[in-house]
Coordinates of N, CA and C in Angstrom, one line a residue:
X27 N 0.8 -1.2 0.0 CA 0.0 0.0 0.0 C 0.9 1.2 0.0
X28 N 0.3 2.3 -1.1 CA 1.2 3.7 -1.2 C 1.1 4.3 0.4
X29 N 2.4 5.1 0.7 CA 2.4 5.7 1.5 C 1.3 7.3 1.2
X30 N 0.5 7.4 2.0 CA -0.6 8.4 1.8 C -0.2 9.6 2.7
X31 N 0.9 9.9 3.2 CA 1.5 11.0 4.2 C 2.0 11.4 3.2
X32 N 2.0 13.0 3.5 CA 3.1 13.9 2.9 C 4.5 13.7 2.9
X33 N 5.7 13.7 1.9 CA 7.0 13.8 2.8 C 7.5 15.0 2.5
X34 N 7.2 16.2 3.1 CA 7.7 17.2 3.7 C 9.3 17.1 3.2
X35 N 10.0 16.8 4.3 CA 11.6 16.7 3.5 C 11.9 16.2 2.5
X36 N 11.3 15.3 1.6 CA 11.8 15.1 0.3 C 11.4 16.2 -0.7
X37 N 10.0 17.1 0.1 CA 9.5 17.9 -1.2 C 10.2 19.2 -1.3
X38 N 10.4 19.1 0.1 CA 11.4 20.5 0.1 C 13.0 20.3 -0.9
X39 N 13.2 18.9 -0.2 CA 15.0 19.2 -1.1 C 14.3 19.2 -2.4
X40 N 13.3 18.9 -3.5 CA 13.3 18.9 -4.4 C 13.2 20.5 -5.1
X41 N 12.3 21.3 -4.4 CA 12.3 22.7 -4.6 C 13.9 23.7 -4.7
X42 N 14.3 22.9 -3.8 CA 15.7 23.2 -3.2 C 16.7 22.9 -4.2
X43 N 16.1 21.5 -4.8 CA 17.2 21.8 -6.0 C 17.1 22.3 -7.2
X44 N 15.4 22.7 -7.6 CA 15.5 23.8 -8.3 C 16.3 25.2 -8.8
X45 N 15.7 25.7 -7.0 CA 16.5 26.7 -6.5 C 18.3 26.9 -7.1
X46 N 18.5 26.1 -7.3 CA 20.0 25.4 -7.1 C 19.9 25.6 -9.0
X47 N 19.6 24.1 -9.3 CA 20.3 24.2 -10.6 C 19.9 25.1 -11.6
X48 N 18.9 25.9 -11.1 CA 18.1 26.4 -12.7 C 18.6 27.7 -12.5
X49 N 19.3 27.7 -14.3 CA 20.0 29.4 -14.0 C 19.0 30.1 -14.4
X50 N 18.0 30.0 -14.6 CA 17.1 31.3 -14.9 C 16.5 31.8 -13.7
X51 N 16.7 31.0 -12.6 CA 16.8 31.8 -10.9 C 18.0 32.4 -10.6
X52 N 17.9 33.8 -10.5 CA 19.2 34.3 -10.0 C 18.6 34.9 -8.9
X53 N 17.1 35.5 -8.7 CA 16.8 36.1 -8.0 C 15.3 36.3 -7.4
X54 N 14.7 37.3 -7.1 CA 13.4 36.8 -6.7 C 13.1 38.1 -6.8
X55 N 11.8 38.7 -7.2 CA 10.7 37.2 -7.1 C 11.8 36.8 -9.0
X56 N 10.9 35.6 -9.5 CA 11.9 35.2 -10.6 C 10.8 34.0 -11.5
X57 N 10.5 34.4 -13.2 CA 9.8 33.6 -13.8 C 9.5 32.6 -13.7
X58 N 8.0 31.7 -13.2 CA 8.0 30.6 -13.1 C 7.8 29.5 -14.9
X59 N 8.1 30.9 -15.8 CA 7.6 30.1 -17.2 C 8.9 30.0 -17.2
X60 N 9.9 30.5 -17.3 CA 11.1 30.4 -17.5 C 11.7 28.8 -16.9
X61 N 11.5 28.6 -15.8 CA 11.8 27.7 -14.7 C 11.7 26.4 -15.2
X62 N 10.1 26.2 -16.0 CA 9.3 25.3 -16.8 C 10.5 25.0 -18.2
X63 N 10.6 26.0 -18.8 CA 10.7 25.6 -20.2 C 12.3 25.4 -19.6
X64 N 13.0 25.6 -18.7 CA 14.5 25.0 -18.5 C 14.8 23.5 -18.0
X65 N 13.6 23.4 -16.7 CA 13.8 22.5 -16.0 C 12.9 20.9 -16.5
X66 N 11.9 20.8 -17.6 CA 11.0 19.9 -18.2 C 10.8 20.0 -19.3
X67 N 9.7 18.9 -19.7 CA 9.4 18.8 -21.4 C 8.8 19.6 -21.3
X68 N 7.6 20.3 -20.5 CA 6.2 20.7 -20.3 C 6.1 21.7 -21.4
X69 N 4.8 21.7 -22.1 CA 4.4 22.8 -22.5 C 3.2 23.6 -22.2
X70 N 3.2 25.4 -22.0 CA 2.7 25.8 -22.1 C 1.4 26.3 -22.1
X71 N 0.0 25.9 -22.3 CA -1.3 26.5 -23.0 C -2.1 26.9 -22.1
X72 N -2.7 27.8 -22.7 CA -3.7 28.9 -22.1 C -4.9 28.6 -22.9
X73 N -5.8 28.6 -22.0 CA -7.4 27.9 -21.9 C -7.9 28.9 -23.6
X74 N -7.4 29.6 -23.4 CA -8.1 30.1 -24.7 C -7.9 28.7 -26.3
X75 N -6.6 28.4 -25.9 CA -6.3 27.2 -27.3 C -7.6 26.8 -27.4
X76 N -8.0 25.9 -26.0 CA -9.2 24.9 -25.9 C -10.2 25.6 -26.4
X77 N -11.0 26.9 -26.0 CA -11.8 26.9 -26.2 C -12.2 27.7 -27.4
X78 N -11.0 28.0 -28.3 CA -10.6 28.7 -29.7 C -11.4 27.0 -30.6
X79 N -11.4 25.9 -30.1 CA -11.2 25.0 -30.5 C -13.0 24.5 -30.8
X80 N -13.9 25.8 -29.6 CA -15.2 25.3 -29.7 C -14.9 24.3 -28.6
X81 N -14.5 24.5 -27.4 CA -14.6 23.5 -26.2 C -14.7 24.3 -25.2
X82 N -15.9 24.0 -23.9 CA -15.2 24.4 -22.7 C -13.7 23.9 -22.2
X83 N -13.6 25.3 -21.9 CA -12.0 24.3 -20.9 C -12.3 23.9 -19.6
X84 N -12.9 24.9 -18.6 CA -13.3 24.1 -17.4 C -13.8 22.7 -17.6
X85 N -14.7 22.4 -18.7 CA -14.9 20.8 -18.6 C -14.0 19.8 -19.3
X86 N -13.2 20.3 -19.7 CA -11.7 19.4 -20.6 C -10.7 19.5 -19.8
X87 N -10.7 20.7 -18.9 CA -9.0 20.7 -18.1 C -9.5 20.2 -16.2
X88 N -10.7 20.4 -15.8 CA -11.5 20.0 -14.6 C -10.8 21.1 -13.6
X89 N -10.9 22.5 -14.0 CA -10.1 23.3 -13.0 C -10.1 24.3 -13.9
X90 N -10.5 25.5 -12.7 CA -10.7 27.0 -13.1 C -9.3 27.4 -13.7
X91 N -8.3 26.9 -13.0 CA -7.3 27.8 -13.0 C -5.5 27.1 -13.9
X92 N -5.6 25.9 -13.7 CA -4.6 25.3 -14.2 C -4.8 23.7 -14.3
X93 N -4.4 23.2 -14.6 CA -4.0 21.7 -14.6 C -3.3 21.1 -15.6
X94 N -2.5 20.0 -15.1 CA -1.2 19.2 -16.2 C -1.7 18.2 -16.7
X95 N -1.4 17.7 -17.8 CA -2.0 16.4 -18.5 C -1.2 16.1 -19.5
X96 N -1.1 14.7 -19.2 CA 0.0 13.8 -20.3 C -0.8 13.3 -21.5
X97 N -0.2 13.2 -22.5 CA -0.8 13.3 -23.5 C -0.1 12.8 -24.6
X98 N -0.1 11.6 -24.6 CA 1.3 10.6 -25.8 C 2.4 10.7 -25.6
X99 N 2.5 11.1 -23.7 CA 4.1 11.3 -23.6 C 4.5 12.5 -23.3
X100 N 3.9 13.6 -23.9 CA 3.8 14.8 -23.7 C 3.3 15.5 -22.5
X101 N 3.9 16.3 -22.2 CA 3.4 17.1 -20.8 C 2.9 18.8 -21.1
X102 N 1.6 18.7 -20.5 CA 0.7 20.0 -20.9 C 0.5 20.9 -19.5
X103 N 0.6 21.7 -19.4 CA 0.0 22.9 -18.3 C -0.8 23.7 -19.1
X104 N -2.0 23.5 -19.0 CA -3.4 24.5 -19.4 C -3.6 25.5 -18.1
X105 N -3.5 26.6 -18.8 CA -3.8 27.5 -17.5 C -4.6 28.7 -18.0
X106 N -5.4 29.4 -16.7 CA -6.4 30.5 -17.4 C -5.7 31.6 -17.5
X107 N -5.2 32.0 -18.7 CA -4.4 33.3 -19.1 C -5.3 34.8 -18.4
X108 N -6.7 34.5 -18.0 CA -7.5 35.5 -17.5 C -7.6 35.5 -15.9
X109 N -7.3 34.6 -15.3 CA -6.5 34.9 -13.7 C -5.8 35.7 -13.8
X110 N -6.0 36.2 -12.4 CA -4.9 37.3 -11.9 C -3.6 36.8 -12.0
X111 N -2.4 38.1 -12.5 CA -1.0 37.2 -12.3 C -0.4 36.3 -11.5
X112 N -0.5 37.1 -10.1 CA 0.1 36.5 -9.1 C -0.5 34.4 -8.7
X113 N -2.1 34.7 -9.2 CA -2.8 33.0 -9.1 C -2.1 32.5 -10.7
X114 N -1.8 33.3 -11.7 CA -1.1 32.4 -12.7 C 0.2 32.2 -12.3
X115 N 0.8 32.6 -11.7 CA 2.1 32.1 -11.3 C 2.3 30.9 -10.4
X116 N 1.1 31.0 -9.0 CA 1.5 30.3 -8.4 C 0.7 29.0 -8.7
X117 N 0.0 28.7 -9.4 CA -1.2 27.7 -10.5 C -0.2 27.1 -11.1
X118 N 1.0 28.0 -12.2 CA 2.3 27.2 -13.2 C 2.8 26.2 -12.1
X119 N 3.7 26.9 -11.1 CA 4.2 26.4 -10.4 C 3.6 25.0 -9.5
X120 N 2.1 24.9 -8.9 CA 1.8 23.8 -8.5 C 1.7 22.6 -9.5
X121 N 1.2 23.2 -10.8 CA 1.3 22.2 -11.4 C 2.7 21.3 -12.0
X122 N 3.9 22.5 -11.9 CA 5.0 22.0 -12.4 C 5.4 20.9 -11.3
X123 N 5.4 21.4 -10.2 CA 5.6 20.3 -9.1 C 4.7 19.0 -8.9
X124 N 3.8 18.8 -9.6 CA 3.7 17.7 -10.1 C 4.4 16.8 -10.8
X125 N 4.8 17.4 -11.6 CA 5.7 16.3 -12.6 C 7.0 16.7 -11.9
X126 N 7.5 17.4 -11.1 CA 9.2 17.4 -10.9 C 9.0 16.5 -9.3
X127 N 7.8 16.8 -8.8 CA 7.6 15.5 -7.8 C 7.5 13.7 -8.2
X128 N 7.1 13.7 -9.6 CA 6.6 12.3 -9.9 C 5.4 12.1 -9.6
X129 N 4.5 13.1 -9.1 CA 3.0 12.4 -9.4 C 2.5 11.6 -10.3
X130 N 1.6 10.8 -9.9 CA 1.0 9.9 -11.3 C 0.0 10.9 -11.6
X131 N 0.4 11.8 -12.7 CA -0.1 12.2 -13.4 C -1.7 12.1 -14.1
X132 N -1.3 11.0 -14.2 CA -3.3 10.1 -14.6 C -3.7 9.8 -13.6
X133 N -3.4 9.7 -12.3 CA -4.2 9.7 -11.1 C -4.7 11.3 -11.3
X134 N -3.9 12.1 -11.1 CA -4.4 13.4 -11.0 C -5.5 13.8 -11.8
X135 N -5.1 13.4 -12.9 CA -6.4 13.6 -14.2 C -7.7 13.3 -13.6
X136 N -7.6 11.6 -13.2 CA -8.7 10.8 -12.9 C -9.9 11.1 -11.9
X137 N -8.7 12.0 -10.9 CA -9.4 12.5 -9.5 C -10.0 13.7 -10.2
X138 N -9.7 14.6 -11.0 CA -9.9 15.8 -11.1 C -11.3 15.6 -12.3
X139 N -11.3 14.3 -12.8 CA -12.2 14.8 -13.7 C -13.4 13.2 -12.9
X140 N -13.7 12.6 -12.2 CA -14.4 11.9 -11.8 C -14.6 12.2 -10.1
X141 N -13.4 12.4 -9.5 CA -13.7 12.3 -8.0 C -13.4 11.0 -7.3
X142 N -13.1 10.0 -8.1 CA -13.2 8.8 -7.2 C -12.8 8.5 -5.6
X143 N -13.8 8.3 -5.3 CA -12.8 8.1 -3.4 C -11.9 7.5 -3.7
X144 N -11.6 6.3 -4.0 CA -10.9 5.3 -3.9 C -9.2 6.0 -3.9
X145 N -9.0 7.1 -4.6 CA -7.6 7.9 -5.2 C -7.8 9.0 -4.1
X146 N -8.6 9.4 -3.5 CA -9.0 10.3 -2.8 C -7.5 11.1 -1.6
X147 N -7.3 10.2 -1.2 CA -6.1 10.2 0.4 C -4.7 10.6 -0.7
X148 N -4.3 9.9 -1.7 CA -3.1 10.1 -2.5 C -3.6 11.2 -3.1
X149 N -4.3 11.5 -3.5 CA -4.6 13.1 -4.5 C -4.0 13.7 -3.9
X150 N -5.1 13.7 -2.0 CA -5.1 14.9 -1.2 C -3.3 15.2 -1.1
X151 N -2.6 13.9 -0.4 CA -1.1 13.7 -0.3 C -0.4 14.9 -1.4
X152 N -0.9 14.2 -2.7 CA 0.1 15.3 -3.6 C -0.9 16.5 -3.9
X153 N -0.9 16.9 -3.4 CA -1.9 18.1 -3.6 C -1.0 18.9 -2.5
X154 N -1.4 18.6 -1.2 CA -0.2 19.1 0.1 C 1.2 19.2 -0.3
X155 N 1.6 18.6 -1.2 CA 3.2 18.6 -1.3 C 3.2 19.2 -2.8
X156 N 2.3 19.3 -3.6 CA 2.5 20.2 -4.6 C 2.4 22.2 -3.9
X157 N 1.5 22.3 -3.1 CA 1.3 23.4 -2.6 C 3.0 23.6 -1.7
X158 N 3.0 23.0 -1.0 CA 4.4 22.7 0.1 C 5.3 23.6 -1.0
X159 N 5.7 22.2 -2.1 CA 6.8 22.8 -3.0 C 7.0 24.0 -3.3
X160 N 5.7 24.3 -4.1 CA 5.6 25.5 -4.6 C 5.7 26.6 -3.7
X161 N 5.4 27.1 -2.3 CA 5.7 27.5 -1.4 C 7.1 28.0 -1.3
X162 N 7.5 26.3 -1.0 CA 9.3 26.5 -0.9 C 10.1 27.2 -1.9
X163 N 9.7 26.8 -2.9 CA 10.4 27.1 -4.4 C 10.4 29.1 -4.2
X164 N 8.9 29.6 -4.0 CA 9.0 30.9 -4.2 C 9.4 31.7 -3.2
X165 N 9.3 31.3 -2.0 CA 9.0 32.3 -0.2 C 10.1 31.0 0.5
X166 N 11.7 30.8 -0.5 CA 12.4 29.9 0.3 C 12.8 30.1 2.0
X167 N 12.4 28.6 2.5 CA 12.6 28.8 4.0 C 14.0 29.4 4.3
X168 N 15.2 28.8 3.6 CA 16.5 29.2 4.1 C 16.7 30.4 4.1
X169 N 16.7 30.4 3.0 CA 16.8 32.7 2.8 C 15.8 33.3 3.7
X170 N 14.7 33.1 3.9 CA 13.9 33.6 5.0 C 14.3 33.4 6.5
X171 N 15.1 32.7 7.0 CA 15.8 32.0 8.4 C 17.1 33.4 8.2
X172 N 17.7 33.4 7.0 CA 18.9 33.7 7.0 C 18.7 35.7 7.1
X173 N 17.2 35.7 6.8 CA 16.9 37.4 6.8 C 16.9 37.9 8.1
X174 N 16.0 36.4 8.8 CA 15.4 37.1 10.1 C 16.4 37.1 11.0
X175 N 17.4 36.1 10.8 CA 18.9 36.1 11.8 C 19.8 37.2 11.4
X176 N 19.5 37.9 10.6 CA 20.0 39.5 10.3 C 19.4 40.8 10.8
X177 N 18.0 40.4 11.6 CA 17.3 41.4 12.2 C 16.1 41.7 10.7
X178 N 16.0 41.2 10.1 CA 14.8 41.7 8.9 C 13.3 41.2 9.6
X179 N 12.4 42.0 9.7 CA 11.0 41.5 10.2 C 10.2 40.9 9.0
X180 N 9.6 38.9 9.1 CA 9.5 38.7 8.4 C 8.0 38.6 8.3
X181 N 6.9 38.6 7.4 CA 5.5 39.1 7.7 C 4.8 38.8 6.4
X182 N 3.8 39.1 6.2 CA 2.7 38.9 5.0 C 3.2 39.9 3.8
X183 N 3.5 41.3 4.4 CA 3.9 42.2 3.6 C 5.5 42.3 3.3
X184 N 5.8 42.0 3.6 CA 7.3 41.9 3.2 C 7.2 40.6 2.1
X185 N 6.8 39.2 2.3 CA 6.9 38.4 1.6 C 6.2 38.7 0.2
X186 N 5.2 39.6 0.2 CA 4.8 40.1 -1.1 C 5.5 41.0 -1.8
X187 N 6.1 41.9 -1.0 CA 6.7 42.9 -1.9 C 8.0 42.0 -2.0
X188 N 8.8 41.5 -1.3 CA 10.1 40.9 -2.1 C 9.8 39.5 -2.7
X189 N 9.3 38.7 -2.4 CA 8.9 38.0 -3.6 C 8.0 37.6 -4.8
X190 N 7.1 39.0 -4.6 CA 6.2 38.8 -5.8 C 5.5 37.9 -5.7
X191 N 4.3 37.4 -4.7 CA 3.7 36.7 -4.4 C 2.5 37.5 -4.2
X192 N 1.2 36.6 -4.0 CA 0.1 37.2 -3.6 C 0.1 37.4 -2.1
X193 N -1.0 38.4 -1.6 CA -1.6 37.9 0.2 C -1.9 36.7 0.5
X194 N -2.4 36.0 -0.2 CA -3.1 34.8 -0.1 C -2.2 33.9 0.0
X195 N -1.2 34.0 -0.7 CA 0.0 33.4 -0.8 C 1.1 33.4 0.2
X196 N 1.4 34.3 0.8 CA 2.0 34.7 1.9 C 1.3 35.0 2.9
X197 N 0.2 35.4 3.6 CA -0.3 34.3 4.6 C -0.3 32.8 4.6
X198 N -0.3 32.1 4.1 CA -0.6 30.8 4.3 C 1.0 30.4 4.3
X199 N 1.7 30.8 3.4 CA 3.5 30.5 3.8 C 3.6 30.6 4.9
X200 N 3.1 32.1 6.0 CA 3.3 32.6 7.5 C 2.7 31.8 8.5
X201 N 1.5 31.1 7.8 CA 0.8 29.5 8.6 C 1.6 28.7 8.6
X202 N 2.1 28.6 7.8 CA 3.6 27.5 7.8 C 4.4 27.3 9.3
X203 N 5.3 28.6 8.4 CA 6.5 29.2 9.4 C 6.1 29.6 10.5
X204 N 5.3 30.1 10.9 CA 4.7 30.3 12.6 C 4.9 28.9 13.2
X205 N 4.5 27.9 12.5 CA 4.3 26.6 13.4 C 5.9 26.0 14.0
X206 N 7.0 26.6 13.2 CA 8.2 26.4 13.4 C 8.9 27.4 14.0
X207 N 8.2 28.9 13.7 CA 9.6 29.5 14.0 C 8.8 30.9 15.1
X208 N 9.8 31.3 15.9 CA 9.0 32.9 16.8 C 9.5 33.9 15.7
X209 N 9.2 34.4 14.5 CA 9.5 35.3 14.0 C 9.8 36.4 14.6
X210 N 9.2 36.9 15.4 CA 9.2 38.1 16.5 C 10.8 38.6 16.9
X211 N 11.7 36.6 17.3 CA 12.9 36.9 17.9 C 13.6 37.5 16.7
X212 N 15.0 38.2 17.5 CA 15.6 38.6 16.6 C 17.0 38.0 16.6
X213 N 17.5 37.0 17.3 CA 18.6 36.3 16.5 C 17.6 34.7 16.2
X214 N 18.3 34.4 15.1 CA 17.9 33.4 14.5 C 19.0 32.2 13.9
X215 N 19.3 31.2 13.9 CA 20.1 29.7 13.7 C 19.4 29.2 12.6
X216 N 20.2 28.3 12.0 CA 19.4 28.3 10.7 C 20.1 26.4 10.8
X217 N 19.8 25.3 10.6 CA 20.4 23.9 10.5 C 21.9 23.8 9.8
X218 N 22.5 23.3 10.7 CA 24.0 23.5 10.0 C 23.8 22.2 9.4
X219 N 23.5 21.4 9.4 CA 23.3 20.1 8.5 C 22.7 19.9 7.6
X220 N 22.7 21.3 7.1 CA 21.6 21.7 5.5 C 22.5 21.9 4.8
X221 N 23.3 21.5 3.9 CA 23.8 21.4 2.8 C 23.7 21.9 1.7
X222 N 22.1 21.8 1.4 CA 21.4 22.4 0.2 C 21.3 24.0 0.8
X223 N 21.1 23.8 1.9 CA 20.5 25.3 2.3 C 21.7 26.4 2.4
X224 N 22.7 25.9 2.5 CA 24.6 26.8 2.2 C 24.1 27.3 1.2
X225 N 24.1 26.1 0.8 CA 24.8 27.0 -0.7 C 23.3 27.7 -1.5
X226 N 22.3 27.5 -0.9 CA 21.0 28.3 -1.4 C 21.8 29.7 -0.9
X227 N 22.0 29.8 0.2 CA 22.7 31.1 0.9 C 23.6 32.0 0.2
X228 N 24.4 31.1 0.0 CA 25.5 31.5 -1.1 C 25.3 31.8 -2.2
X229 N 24.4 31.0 -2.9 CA 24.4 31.6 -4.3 C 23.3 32.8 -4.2
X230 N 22.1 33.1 -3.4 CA 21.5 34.4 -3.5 C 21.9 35.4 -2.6
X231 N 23.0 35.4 -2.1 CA 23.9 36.1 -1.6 C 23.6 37.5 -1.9
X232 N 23.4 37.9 -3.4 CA 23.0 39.2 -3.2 C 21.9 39.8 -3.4
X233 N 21.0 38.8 -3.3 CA 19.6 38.9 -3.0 C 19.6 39.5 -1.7
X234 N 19.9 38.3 -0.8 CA 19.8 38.6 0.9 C 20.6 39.9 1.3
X235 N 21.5 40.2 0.6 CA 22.1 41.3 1.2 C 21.8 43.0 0.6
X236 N 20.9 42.8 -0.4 CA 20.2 43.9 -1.0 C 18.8 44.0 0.2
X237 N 18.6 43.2 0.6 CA 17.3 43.4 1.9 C 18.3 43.9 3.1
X238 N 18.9 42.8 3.5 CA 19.7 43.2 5.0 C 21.1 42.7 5.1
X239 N 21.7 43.3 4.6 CA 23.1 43.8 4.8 C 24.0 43.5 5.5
X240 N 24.9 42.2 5.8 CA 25.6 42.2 7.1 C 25.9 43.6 7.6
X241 N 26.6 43.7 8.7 CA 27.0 45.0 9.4 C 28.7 45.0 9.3
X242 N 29.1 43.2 9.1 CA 30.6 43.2 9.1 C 30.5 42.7 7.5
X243 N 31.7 42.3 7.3 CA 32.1 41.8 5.9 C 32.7 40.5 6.3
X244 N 32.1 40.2 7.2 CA 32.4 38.4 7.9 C 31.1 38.3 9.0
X245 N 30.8 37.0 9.0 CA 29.6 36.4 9.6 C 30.1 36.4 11.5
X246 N 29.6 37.6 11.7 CA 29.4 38.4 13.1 C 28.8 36.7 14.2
X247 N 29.9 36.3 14.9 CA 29.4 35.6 15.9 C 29.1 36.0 17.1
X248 N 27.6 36.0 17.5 CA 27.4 37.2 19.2 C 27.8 36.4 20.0
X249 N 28.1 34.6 20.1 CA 28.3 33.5 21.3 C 30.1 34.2 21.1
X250 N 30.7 34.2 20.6 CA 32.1 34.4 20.2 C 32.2 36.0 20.6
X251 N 31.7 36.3 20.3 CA 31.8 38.0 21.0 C 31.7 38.5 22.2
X252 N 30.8 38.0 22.8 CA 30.0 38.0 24.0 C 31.4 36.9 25.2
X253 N 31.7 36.6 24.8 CA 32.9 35.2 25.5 C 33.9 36.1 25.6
X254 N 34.2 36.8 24.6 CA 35.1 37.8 24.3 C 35.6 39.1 25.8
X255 N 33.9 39.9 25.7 CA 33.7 41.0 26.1 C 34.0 40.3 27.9
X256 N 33.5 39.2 27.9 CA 33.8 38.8 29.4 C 35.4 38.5 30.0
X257 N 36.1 38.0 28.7 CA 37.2 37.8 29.0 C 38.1 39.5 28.7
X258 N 37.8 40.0 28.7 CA 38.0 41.3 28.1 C 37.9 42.0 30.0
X259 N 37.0 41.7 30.2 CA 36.3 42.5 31.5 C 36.7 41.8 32.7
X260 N 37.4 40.4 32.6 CA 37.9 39.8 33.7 C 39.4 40.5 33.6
X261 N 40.0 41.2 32.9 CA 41.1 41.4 32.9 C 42.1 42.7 33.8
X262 N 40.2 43.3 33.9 CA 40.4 44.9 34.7 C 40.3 44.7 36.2

């Protein structure tokens, strides 16, 4: 029997290695068409093709706003070119994270255009982890850890204006991260056992420091400083 839980850490490193290999990310916010036509076969289309064709699309694609479908091998993203930007962006993106997750694809179709219970628990699964992804991919956790441990306040509005996301979209990111983190505090640790997450660091490096700035030109230790100032003050 399929595992019907989300896996959270697999879906993240997978966004994470987006992040990573695709050079048409340098920065944020950053094309999710672009992302597509670097990172997959996927093509393109906007609900108008369909219904240029004399079709509903809502009843051929089973979704107001986007959906993927294989097609002799072919990979399709139909999407409503008449949604608001910011829901066509993040609509590309859930659906891309279908296929860069491995969803079964014709499950998805199946659920989306019948309902069947029986697929019901696996849909929901990749449905959670296509949202998850997509999440990660645009409003990345690391760079966000790495702002707030610089003193940056992180919030609904900030994540809009620097990453070009919707409200809707960043609240529900900040449902996330609340459950993990006190945003409030102002020093912040970030997993030294993240690997992926360095070098996410590193390479938008000047992303992060076009928001908040170290104050030194080397990574300021307060535990090393503070050890410092005492041995400093035992001396008088």
């Amino acid at each position: 029997m399929l595992e019907e839980r989300p896996d959270f850490k697999k879906t993240a490193q997978g966004a994470n290695e987006i992040l990573l290999c695709a050079s048409s990310i340098t920065t944020f916010p950053f094309s999710i068409e672009s992302v597509i036509e670097e990172m997959s076969d996927i093509d393109l289309m906007p609900f108008s093709e369909i219904e240029g064709a004399g079709l509903r699309a809502r009843q051929i694609v089973g979704s107001d706003d986007a959906a993927i479908v294989e097609l002799d091998g072919q990979h399709i993203i139909f999407f409503n070119e008449k949604s608001p930007p910011f829901r066509q962006k993040f609509s590309k993106g859930h659906e891309f994270s279908h296929y860069y997750c491995k969803h079964d694809i014709a499950l998805i179709t199946t659920m989306r255009e019948t309902g069947d219970a029986r697929f019901e628990a696996l849909y929901s699964k990749y449905e959670v982890e296509a949202n998850f992804f997509t999440a990660q991919l645009f409003m990345c956790e690391e760079i966000l850890i790495e702002l707030a441990r610089r003193g940056k306040k992180i919030d609904e509005e900030f994540l809009k204006k620097a990453f070009g996301v919707s409200h809707e979209a960043a609240k529900r990111r900040m449902e996330t991260l609340r459950r993990f983190y006190n945003w409030n505090e102002t020093r912040r640790t970030r997993d030294d056992d993240s690997y992926l997450g360095d070098c996410i660091i590193r390479k938008f490096a000047a992303f992060i420091d076009s928001i908040a700035p170290l104050k030194y030109s080397y990574t300021y230790d307060f535990e090393r400083e503070y050890e410092m100032e005492m041995e400093r003050q035992s001396w008088q």
